[in-house]
Coordinates of C-alpha atoms in Angstrom, one line a residue:
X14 CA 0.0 0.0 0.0
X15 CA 3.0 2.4 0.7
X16 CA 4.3 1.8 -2.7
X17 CA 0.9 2.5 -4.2
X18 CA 0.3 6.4 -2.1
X19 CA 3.9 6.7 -2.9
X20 CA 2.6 7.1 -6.7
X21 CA 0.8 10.1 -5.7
X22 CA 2.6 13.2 -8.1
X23 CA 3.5 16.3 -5.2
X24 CA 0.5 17.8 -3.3
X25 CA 2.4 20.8 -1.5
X26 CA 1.1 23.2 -4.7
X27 CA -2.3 22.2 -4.1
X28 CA -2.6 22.9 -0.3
X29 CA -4.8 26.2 0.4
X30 CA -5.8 28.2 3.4
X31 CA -9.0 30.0 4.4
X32 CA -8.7 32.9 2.1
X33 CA -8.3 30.4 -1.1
X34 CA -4.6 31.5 -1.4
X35 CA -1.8 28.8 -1.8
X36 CA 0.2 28.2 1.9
X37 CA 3.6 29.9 2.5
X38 CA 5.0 27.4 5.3
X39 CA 7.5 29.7 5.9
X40 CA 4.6 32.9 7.0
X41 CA 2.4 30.5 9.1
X42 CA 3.1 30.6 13.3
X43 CA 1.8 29.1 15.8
X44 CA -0.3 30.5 18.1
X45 CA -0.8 28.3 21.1
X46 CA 2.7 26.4 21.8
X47 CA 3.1 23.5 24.0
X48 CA 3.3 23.0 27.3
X49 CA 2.3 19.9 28.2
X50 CA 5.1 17.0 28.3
X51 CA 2.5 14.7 26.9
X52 CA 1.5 15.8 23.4
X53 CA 0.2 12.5 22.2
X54 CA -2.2 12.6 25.1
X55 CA -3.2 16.0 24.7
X56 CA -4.1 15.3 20.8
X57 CA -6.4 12.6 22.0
X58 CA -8.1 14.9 24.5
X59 CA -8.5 17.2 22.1
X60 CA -10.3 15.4 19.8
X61 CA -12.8 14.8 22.3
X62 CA -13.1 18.5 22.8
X63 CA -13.9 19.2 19.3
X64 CA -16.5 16.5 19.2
X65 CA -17.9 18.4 21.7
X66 CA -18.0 21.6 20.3
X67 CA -19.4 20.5 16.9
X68 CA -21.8 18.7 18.4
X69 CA -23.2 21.9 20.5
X70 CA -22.7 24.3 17.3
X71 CA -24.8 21.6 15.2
X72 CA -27.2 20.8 17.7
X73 CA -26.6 17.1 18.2
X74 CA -27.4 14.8 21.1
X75 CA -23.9 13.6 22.3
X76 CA -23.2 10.2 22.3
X77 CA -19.9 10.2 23.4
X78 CA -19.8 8.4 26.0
X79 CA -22.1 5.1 24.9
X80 CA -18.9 4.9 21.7
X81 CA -16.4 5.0 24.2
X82 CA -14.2 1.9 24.3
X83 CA -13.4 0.7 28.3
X84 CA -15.5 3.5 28.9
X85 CA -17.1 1.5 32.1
X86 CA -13.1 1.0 33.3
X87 CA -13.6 5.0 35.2
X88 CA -15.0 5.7 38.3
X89 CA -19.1 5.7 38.6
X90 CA -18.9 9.0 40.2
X91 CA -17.0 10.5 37.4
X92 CA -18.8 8.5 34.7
X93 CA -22.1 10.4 36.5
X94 CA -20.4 13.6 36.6
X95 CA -19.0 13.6 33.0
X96 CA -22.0 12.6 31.4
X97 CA -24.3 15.5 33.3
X98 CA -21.3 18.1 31.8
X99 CA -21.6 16.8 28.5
X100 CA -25.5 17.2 28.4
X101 CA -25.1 20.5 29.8
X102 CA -22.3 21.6 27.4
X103 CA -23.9 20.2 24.4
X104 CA -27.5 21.6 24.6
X105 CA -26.2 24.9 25.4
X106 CA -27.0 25.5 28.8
X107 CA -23.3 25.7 30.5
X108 CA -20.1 27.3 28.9
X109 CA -16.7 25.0 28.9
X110 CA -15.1 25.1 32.1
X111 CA -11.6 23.5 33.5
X112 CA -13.9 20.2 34.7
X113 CA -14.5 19.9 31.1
X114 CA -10.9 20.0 30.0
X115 CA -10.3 17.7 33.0
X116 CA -12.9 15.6 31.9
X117 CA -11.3 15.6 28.5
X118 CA -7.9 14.4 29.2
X119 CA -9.3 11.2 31.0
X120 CA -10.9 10.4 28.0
X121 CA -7.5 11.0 26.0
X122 CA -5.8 8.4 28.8
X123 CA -8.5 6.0 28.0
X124 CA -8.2 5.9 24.1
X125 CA -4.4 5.7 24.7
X126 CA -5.5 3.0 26.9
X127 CA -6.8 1.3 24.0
X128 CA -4.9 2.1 21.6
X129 CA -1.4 0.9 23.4
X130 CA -2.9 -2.0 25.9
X131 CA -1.2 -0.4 28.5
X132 CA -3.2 1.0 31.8
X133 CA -2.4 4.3 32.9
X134 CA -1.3 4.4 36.8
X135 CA -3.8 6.6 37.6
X136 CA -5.9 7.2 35.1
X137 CA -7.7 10.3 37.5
X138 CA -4.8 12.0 38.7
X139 CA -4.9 14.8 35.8
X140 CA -1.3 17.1 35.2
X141 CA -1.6 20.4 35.9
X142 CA 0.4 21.5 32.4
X143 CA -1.8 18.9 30.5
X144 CA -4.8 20.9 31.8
X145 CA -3.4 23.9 30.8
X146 CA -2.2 23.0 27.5
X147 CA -5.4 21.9 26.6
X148 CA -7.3 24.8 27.7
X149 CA -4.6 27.0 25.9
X150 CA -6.2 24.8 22.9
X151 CA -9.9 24.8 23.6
X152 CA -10.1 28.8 23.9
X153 CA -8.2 29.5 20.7
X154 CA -10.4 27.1 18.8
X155 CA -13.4 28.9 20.0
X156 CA -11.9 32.3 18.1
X157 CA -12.7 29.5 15.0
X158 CA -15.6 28.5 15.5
X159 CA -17.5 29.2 12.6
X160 CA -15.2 26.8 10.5
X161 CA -16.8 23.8 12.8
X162 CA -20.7 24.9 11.9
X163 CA -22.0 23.0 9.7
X164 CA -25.0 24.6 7.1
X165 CA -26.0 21.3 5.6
X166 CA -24.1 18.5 6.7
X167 CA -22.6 17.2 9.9
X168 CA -20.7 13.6 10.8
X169 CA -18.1 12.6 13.7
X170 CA -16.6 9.7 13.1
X171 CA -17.6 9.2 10.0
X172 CA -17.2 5.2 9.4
X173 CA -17.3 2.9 6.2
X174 CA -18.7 0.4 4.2
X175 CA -18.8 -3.0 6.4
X176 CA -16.6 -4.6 3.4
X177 CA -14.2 -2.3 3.2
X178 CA -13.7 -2.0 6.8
X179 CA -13.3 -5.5 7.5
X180 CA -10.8 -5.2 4.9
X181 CA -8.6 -2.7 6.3
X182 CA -8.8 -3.8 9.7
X183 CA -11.4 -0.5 10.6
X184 CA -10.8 2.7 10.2
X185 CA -12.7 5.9 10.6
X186 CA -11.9 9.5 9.7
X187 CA -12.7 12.8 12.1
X188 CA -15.6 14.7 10.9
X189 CA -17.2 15.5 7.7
X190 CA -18.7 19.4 7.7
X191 CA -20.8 20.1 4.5
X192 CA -18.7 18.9 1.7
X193 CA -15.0 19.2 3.5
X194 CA -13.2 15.9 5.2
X195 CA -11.3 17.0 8.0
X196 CA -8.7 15.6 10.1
X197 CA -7.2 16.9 13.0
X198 CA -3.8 17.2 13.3
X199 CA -2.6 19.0 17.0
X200 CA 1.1 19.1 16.1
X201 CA 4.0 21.7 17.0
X202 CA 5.7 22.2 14.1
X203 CA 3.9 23.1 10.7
X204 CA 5.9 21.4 7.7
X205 CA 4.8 20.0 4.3
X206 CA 4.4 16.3 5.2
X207 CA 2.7 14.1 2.6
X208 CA 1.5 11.2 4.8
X209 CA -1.2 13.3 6.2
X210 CA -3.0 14.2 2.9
X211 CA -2.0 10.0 1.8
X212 CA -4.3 9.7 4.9
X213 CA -7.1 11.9 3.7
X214 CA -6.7 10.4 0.3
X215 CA -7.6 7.2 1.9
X216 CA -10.6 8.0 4.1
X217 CA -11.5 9.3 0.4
X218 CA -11.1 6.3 -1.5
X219 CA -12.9 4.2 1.5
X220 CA -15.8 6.3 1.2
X221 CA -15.7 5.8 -2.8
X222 CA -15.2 1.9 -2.2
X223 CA -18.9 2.3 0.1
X224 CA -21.7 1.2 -0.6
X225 CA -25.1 3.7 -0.6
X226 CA -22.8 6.5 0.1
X227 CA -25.0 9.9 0.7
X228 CA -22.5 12.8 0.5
X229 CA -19.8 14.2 -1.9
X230 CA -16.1 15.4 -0.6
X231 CA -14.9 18.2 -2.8
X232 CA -12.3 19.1 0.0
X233 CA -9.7 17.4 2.0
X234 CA -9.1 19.3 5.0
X235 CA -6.7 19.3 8.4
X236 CA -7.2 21.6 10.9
X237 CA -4.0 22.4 13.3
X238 CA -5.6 24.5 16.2
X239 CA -2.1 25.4 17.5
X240 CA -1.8 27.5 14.4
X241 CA -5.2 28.1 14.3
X242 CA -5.1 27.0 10.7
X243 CA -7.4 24.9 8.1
X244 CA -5.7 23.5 4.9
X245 CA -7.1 22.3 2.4
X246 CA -7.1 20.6 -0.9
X247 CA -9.8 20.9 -3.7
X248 CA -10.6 17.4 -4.7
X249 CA -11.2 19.1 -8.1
X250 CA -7.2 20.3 -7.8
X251 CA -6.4 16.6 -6.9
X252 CA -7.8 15.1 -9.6
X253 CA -6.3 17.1 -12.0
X254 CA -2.7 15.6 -10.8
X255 CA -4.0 11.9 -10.2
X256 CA -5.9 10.0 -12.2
X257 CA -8.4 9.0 -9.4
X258 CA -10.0 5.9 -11.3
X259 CA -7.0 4.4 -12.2
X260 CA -6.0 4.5 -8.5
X261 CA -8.6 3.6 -6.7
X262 CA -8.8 0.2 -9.3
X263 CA -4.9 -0.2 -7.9
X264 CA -6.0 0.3 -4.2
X265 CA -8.2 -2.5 -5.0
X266 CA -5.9 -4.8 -6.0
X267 CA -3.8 -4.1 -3.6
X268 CA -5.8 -4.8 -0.9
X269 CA -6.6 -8.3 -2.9
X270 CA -2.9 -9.0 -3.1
X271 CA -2.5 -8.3 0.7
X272 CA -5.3 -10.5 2.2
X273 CA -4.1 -13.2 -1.0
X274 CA -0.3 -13.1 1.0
X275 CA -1.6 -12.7 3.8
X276 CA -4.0 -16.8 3.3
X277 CA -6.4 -14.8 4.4
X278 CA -9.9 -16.6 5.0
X279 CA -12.0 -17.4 1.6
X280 CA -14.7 -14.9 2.9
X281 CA -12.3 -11.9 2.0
X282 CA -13.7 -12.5 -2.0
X283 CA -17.1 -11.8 -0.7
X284 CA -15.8 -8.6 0.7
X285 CA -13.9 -7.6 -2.6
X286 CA -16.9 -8.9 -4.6
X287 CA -19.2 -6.4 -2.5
X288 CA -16.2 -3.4 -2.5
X289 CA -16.0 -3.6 -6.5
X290 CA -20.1 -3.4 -6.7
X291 CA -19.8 -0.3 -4.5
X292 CA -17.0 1.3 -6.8
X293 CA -18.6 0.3 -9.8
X294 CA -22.1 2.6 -9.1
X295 CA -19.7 5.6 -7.0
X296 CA -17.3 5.6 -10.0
X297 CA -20.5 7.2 -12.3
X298 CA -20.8 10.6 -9.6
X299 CA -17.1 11.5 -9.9
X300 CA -16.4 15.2 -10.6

């Protein structure tokens, strides 16, 4: 698969900002830098944040909590507690406070939780700086609001086709707002780096490779809220350096040779046979 994004022609021409201009790396600085020793953690606390947020601005019921793996592994109290803040926070009727940012980071230790297999110590005993750098974060996002309200379309988490997924092993992207696929990327140091757009370009071709798929990305976003920055790319710009049909056929039969090396179980055809059927009617909407 790395050999295939590796085929991708040179996106840094095509990355834009808010005002449609191209990005000068060199003119863009951050406006929130780090304080916290643990930025890893503090990217996964965010994210919960900013689920938060969109979910207040759009006016959707939370549900947070109930998607939350090892979610029952925290304290009743706090599970009690948390759950009250985030009905309060989302419907409007309280304004984010330090026992949300708090609340936050937990649920950043508990996804690392998952993600590593390793417990925390103390998965309640919250550092000072990590509070801090996240609610650095949270208030300069709120300056940005506006970029996180949707006017037709809203989706957190957005996931994929069943075939596909079992495919890849799950995946799911961030959000979806209108007709823009954003990622979030809470990182120090703004560089062009291609693996993050290979990224997007995925979550892309998975949602071409989906069956009954009801929306159309014309942007691939990431949002770096310590810069306070979106960038984007046009999808219309991308396609006119890759031939989109030609590699998402490739992606295909990579993922064939893969589970074919891998002796994967004879049910993987079914899934390729029902991926193929998806690209074959999502192939027509293109451009």
């Amino acid at each position: 698969m790395k050999l295939l994004f590796k085929s991708v022609p040179n996106l840094k021409s095509l990355i834009k900002i808010s005002d449609d201009r191209n990005i000068n790396f060199n003119e863009v600085f951050i406006q929130t830098p780090l304080i916290s020793e643990n930025p890893q953690l503090i990217g996964h606390a965010y994210d919960y944040f900013l689920q938060l947020l969109c979910e207040r601005l759009n006016k959707c019921n939370s549900n947070i909590s109930s998607n939350m793996i090892l979610y029952d592994e925290l304290p009743e109290s706090f599970q009690y507690d948390s759950e009250k803040n985030i009905e309060l926070y989302t419907s409007g009727l309280k304004e984010w406070d330090y026992d949300l940012t708090k609340q936050s980071i937990v649920y950043g230790k508990l996804d690392q939780y998952y993600r590593s297999g390793v417990p925390p110590v103390d998965i309640m005993n919250v550092d000072r700086e990590d509070i801090k750098d996240l609610h650095n974060l949270v208030t300069s996002t709120m300056k940005s609001e506006n970029i996180f309200k949707a006017k037709h379309r809203f989706i957190s988490n957005p996931h994929f086709g069943s075939s596909i997924s079992m495919l890849m092993g799950g995946a799911d992207a961030d959000l979806i707002i209108d007709d823009s696929l954003i990622d979030i990327k809470v990182r120090s140091k703004l560089r062009f780096e291609s693996y993050p757009w290979y990224q997007l370009i995925g979550y892309y071709v998975l949602g071409l490779l989906t069956p009954n798929i009801d929306y159309k990305i014309k942007r691939l976003s990431i949002w770096n809220p310590r810069y306070e920055i979106l960038m984007y790319i046009n999808i219309d710009d991308l396609f006119n350096i890759l031939n989109i049909k030609e590699f998402v056929d490739n992606f295909i039969e990579t993922v064939i040779v893969i589970h074919r090396n891998k002796d994967s179980s004879p049910a993987y055809l079914d899934y390729i046979k029902d991926v193929r059927s998806a690209w074959e009617i999502n192939s027509k909407n293109l451009g």
